[in-house]
Amino acid sequence: MLRGFATLNFWATDLEAAKAWYTEFLGVEPYYQVPGYVEFRLGDYGHEFGLIDSRYAPEGSGRGGAIMHWHVDDLEAVFERLLAMGAEEYQPITRQGDGEGFVTASVVDPFGNVLGIMRNPHYLEVLAGATPEKKTPHQER
């Protein structure tokens, strides 16, 4: 059901400052930027690390924090199963970006932990063997 880590997102109250700080720390420029979101690709598998303007954080989430999203094949079914098992919606099913197939949702499990799930085309590209050296159409935004 949970296929693998897809994206790690941190909330940032000052997105531009966070972008500058992580660019310096990581030694790479973000590969993707839209208003309210900056994304880096890191490591051997090109893992996605995103910074999101905290104005888009779910209400009551506080100043900072992180959500690790797991790729799932059937996001709607997994989300419904989590809710049926007693998890509470944290973030509703949300289509991200410009229609490229990225969809996220998250819940708070019965023990107080945030669990993120998503449909992530990049995860599937990596799984199929795409690497930073072998750019796919998605990676060439």
Coordinates of N, CA and C in Angstrom, one line a residue:
M1 N 0.8 -1.2 0.0 CA 0.0 0.0 0.0 C 0.9 1.3 0.0
L2 N 1.8 1.4 1.0 CA 2.7 2.5 0.9 C 3.9 2.1 0.1
R3 N 4.1 2.7 -1.0 CA 5.1 2.2 -2.0 C 6.5 2.6 -1.6
G4 N 6.7 3.8 -1.1 CA 8.0 4.3 -0.8 C 7.9 5.8 -0.5
F5 N 9.0 6.4 0.1 CA 9.0 7.8 0.4 C 9.0 8.6 -0.9
A6 N 8.1 9.6 -1.0 CA 8.0 10.4 -2.2 C 8.5 11.8 -2.0
T7 N 8.0 12.5 -1.1 CA 8.4 13.9 -0.9 C 8.4 14.2 0.6
L8 N 9.4 15.0 1.0 CA 9.4 15.5 2.4 C 9.2 17.0 2.3
N9 N 8.2 17.5 3.0 CA 7.9 19.0 2.9 C 8.1 19.6 4.3
F10 N 8.7 20.7 4.3 CA 8.8 21.5 5.5 C 8.0 22.8 5.3
W11 N 7.4 23.3 6.4 CA 6.7 24.6 6.3 C 7.7 25.7 6.6
A12 N 7.6 26.8 6.0 CA 8.5 27.9 6.3 C 7.7 29.2 6.4
T13 N 7.9 29.9 7.5 CA 7.2 31.2 7.7 C 7.8 32.3 6.8
D14 N 9.1 32.1 6.4 CA 9.7 33.1 5.5 C 10.3 32.2 4.4
L15 N 9.6 32.0 3.4 CA 10.0 31.0 2.3 C 11.3 31.5 1.6
E16 N 11.4 32.7 1.3 CA 12.7 33.2 0.7 C 13.9 33.0 1.6
A17 N 13.8 33.3 2.9 CA 14.9 33.0 3.8 C 15.2 31.5 3.9
A18 N 14.2 30.7 3.9 CA 14.4 29.2 4.0 C 15.0 28.7 2.7
K19 N 14.6 29.2 1.6 CA 15.2 28.9 0.3 C 16.7 29.2 0.3
A20 N 17.0 30.4 0.7 CA 18.4 30.8 0.7 C 19.2 30.0 1.6
W21 N 18.7 29.7 2.8 CA 19.4 28.9 3.8 C 19.6 27.5 3.3
Y22 N 18.6 26.8 2.8 CA 18.8 25.5 2.3 C 19.6 25.4 1.0
T23 N 19.5 26.4 0.2 CA 20.4 26.4 -1.0 C 21.9 26.5 -0.6
E24 N 22.2 27.3 0.4 CA 23.6 27.3 0.9 C 23.9 26.0 1.6
F25 N 23.1 25.5 2.5 CA 23.4 24.3 3.2 C 23.6 23.1 2.3
L26 N 22.7 23.0 1.3 CA 22.7 21.8 0.4 C 23.7 21.9 -0.7
G27 N 24.0 23.2 -1.0 CA 25.0 23.4 -2.1 C 24.4 23.2 -3.5
V28 N 23.1 23.3 -3.6 CA 22.4 23.2 -4.9 C 21.3 24.2 -4.9
E29 N 20.9 24.6 -6.1 CA 19.8 25.5 -6.3 C 18.5 24.7 -6.4
P30 N 17.4 25.2 -6.0 CA 16.1 24.5 -6.2 C 15.9 24.2 -7.6
Y31 N 15.4 23.0 -7.9 CA 15.2 22.6 -9.3 C 13.8 23.1 -9.8
Y32 N 12.9 23.4 -8.9 CA 11.5 23.8 -9.2 C 11.0 24.9 -8.2
Q33 N 10.4 25.9 -8.8 CA 9.8 27.0 -7.9 C 8.5 27.5 -8.5
V34 N 7.5 27.6 -7.7 CA 6.3 28.3 -8.0 C 5.9 29.2 -6.8
P35 N 5.0 30.1 -6.9 CA 4.7 30.9 -5.7 C 4.3 30.0 -4.6
G36 N 4.9 30.2 -3.4 CA 4.6 29.4 -2.2 C 5.2 28.1 -2.1
Y37 N 6.1 27.7 -3.1 CA 6.7 26.4 -3.0 C 8.0 26.4 -3.7
V38 N 9.0 25.7 -3.1 CA 10.4 25.5 -3.7 C 10.7 24.1 -3.5
E39 N 11.3 23.5 -4.5 CA 11.7 22.1 -4.4 C 13.1 21.8 -4.8
F40 N 13.8 21.0 -4.1 CA 15.1 20.5 -4.4 C 15.0 19.0 -4.7
R41 N 16.0 18.5 -5.5 CA 16.1 17.1 -5.7 C 17.5 16.7 -5.1
L42 N 17.4 15.7 -4.2 CA 18.6 15.4 -3.4 C 18.9 13.9 -3.5
G43 N 20.2 13.6 -3.3 CA 20.6 12.2 -3.1 C 20.7 11.4 -4.3
D44 N 21.0 10.1 -4.1 CA 21.2 9.2 -5.2 C 19.9 8.9 -6.0
Y45 N 18.8 9.1 -5.4 CA 17.5 8.8 -6.0 C 16.7 10.0 -6.4
G46 N 17.3 11.2 -6.3 CA 16.6 12.4 -6.6 C 15.4 12.7 -5.7
H47 N 15.5 12.4 -4.4 CA 14.4 12.6 -3.5 C 13.9 14.0 -3.5
E48 N 12.6 14.2 -3.4 CA 12.1 15.6 -3.4 C 12.0 16.1 -2.0
F49 N 12.6 17.3 -1.8 CA 12.6 18.0 -0.6 C 12.0 19.4 -0.9
G50 N 10.8 19.6 -0.4 CA 10.1 20.9 -0.7 C 9.9 21.8 0.5
L51 N 9.9 23.1 0.3 CA 9.7 24.1 1.3 C 8.3 24.8 0.9
I52 N 7.4 24.8 1.8 CA 6.1 25.4 1.5 C 5.8 26.6 2.4
D53 N 5.4 27.7 1.8 CA 5.0 28.8 2.6 C 4.0 28.4 3.7
S54 N 4.3 28.7 4.9 CA 3.4 28.3 6.0 C 2.0 28.9 5.9
R55 N 1.7 29.8 5.1 CA 0.4 30.3 4.8 C -0.5 29.2 4.3
Y56 N 0.1 28.2 3.7 CA -0.7 27.1 3.1 C -0.8 25.9 4.1
A57 N -0.2 26.0 5.2 CA -0.3 24.9 6.2 C -1.7 24.7 6.7
P58 N -2.1 23.5 7.1 CA -3.4 23.3 7.7 C -3.6 24.1 8.9
E59 N -4.7 24.6 9.2 CA -5.0 25.4 10.3 C -4.6 24.7 11.6
G60 N -4.0 25.4 12.5 CA -3.6 24.8 13.8 C -2.3 24.0 13.7
S61 N -1.6 24.0 12.6 CA -0.4 23.2 12.5 C 0.8 23.8 13.2
G62 N 0.8 25.1 13.6 CA 1.9 25.7 14.3 C 2.9 26.3 13.3
R63 N 4.0 26.8 13.8 CA 5.0 27.5 13.0 C 5.8 26.7 12.0
G64 N 6.2 25.6 12.4 CA 7.0 24.8 11.5 C 6.5 23.4 11.4
G65 N 7.3 22.5 11.0 CA 6.9 21.1 11.0 C 7.2 20.5 9.7
A66 N 6.9 19.2 9.5 CA 7.2 18.5 8.3 C 6.1 17.4 8.1
I67 N 6.0 17.1 6.8 CA 5.1 16.0 6.4 C 5.9 15.1 5.4
M68 N 6.1 13.9 5.8 CA 6.7 12.9 4.8 C 5.5 12.3 4.1
H69 N 5.5 12.4 2.8 CA 4.5 11.8 1.9 C 5.0 10.5 1.4
W70 N 4.1 9.5 1.5 CA 4.4 8.2 0.9 C 3.6 8.1 -0.5
H71 N 4.3 7.6 -1.5 CA 3.6 7.4 -2.8 C 2.6 6.2 -2.6
V72 N 1.4 6.3 -3.1 CA 0.4 5.3 -3.1 C -0.2 5.2 -4.5
D73 N -0.6 4.1 -5.0 CA -1.2 4.0 -6.3 C -2.6 4.5 -6.4
D74 N -3.4 4.2 -5.3 CA -4.8 4.7 -5.3 C -5.0 5.6 -4.1
L75 N -4.7 6.9 -4.3 CA -4.8 7.8 -3.2 C -6.1 7.9 -2.6
E76 N -7.2 8.0 -3.3 CA -8.5 8.1 -2.8 C -8.9 6.9 -1.9
A77 N -8.6 5.7 -2.4 CA -8.9 4.5 -1.6 C -8.1 4.4 -0.3
V78 N -6.8 4.8 -0.4 CA -6.0 4.7 0.8 C -6.4 5.8 1.8
F79 N -6.8 7.0 1.3 CA -7.3 8.0 2.2 C -8.6 7.6 2.9
E80 N -9.5 7.0 2.2 CA -10.7 6.5 2.8 C -10.5 5.4 3.8
R81 N -9.6 4.5 3.5 CA -9.2 3.5 4.4 C -8.7 4.0 5.7
L82 N -7.8 5.0 5.6 CA -7.2 5.6 6.8 C -8.3 6.3 7.7
L83 N -9.2 7.0 7.0 CA -10.3 7.6 7.8 C -11.2 6.6 8.4
A84 N -11.5 5.5 7.7 CA -12.3 4.4 8.2 C -11.7 3.7 9.4
M85 N -10.3 3.8 9.5 CA -9.6 3.1 10.6 C -9.4 4.1 11.8
G86 N -10.1 5.2 11.7 CA -10.0 6.1 12.9 C -9.0 7.3 12.7
A87 N -8.3 7.4 11.6 CA -7.5 8.6 11.4 C -8.4 9.8 11.1
E88 N -7.9 11.0 11.4 CA -8.6 12.2 11.2 C -7.9 13.0 10.0
E89 N -8.8 13.6 9.2 CA -8.2 14.4 8.1 C -7.4 15.5 8.6
Y90 N -6.2 15.7 8.1 CA -5.3 16.8 8.4 C -5.3 17.8 7.2
Q91 N -5.1 17.2 6.0 CA -5.1 18.0 4.8 C -6.0 17.2 3.8
P92 N -7.0 17.8 3.2 CA -7.8 17.0 2.3 C -7.1 16.6 1.0
I93 N -7.7 15.8 0.2 CA -7.1 15.4 -1.1 C -7.0 16.7 -1.9
T94 N -5.7 17.0 -2.3 CA -5.4 18.3 -3.0 C -4.6 18.1 -4.2
R95 N -5.0 18.5 -5.3 CA -4.2 18.5 -6.5 C -3.2 19.6 -6.5
Q96 N -2.0 19.3 -6.7 CA -0.9 20.3 -6.6 C -0.4 20.7 -8.0
G97 N 0.1 21.9 -8.0 CA 0.8 22.4 -9.2 C -0.1 22.6 -10.4
D98 N 0.5 22.4 -11.5 CA -0.2 22.7 -12.8 C -0.7 21.5 -13.5
G99 N -1.4 20.6 -12.8 CA -2.0 19.5 -13.5 C -1.1 18.4 -13.9
E100 N 0.1 18.2 -13.3 CA 1.1 17.2 -13.7 C 0.9 15.9 -13.0
G101 N -0.2 15.8 -12.2 CA -0.5 14.5 -11.6 C -0.1 14.4 -10.1
F102 N 0.4 15.4 -9.5 CA 0.8 15.4 -8.1 C -0.4 15.7 -7.3
V103 N -0.8 14.7 -6.4 CA -2.0 14.9 -5.6 C -1.5 14.5 -4.2
T104 N -1.9 15.3 -3.1 CA -1.5 15.0 -1.8 C -2.7 14.9 -0.9
A105 N -2.5 14.3 0.3 CA -3.5 14.3 1.4 C -2.7 13.9 2.6
S106 N -3.3 14.2 3.8 CA -2.6 13.7 5.0 C -3.7 13.6 6.1
V107 N -3.3 12.7 7.1 CA -4.2 12.4 8.2 C -3.4 12.5 9.5
V108 N -4.1 12.6 10.6 CA -3.5 12.4 11.9 C -3.9 11.0 12.3
D109 N -3.0 10.1 12.6 CA -3.3 8.8 13.0 C -3.9 8.8 14.4
P110 N -4.4 7.7 14.9 CA -5.0 7.7 16.2 C -4.0 7.9 17.4
F111 N -2.7 8.0 17.0 CA -1.7 8.2 18.0 C -1.1 9.6 18.0
G112 N -1.7 10.5 17.1 CA -1.2 11.9 17.0 C -0.2 12.2 16.0
N113 N 0.2 11.2 15.1 CA 1.2 11.4 14.1 C 0.6 11.8 12.8
V114 N 1.2 12.7 12.1 CA 0.8 13.1 10.7 C 1.4 12.1 9.7
L115 N 0.5 11.6 8.9 CA 0.9 10.6 7.9 C 0.4 11.2 6.5
G116 N 1.4 11.5 5.6 CA 1.1 12.0 4.3 C 1.1 11.0 3.3
I117 N 0.2 11.1 2.3 CA 0.2 10.1 1.2 C 0.1 11.0 -0.1
M118 N 0.6 10.5 -1.2 CA 0.5 11.2 -2.4 C 0.6 10.3 -3.6
R119 N 0.1 10.8 -4.7 CA 0.3 10.3 -6.0 C 1.4 11.2 -6.6
N120 N 2.6 10.5 -7.0 CA 3.8 11.3 -7.3 C 4.4 10.7 -8.6
P121 N 4.2 11.4 -9.7 CA 4.8 10.9 -11.0 C 6.3 10.8 -10.9
H122 N 7.0 11.7 -10.2 CA 8.5 11.6 -10.0 C 8.9 10.3 -9.4
Y123 N 8.2 9.8 -8.4 CA 8.5 8.6 -7.7 C 8.4 7.4 -8.7
L124 N 7.4 7.4 -9.5 CA 7.2 6.4 -10.5 C 8.3 6.4 -11.6
E125 N 8.7 7.6 -12.0 CA 9.8 7.8 -12.9 C 11.1 7.2 -12.4
V126 N 11.4 7.5 -11.1 CA 12.6 6.9 -10.5 C 12.5 5.4 -10.4
L127 N 11.4 4.9 -10.0 CA 11.2 3.5 -9.9 C 11.4 2.8 -11.3
A128 N 11.0 3.5 -12.3 CA 11.2 3.0 -13.7 C 12.6 3.1 -14.2
G129 N 13.5 3.7 -13.4 CA 14.9 3.8 -13.8 C 15.4 5.2 -14.3
A130 N 14.5 6.2 -14.2 CA 15.0 7.5 -14.6 C 15.9 8.0 -13.5
T131 N 17.0 8.7 -13.9 CA 18.0 9.2 -13.0 C 18.2 10.7 -13.4
P132 N 18.8 11.5 -12.5 CA 19.1 12.8 -12.9 C 19.9 13.0 -14.2
E133 N 20.7 12.0 -14.5 CA 21.4 12.0 -15.8 C 20.5 11.7 -17.0
K134 N 19.4 10.9 -16.7 CA 18.5 10.6 -17.8 C 17.2 11.3 -17.5
K135 N 17.2 12.6 -18.0 CA 16.0 13.5 -17.7 C 14.8 12.9 -18.4
T136 N 13.7 13.0 -17.7 CA 12.4 12.6 -18.3 C 11.7 13.9 -18.6
P137 N 10.6 13.9 -19.3 CA 9.9 15.2 -19.6 C 9.5 15.9 -18.4
H138 N 9.0 15.1 -17.3 CA 8.6 15.8 -16.1 C 9.8 16.5 -15.4
Q139 N 11.0 16.0 -15.5 CA 12.1 16.6 -14.8 C 12.6 17.8 -15.6
E140 N 12.2 18.0 -16.8 CA 12.7 19.1 -17.6 C 11.8 20.3 -17.5
R141 N 10.9 20.4 -16.5 CA 9.9 21.5 -16.5 C 10.6 22.8 -16.8

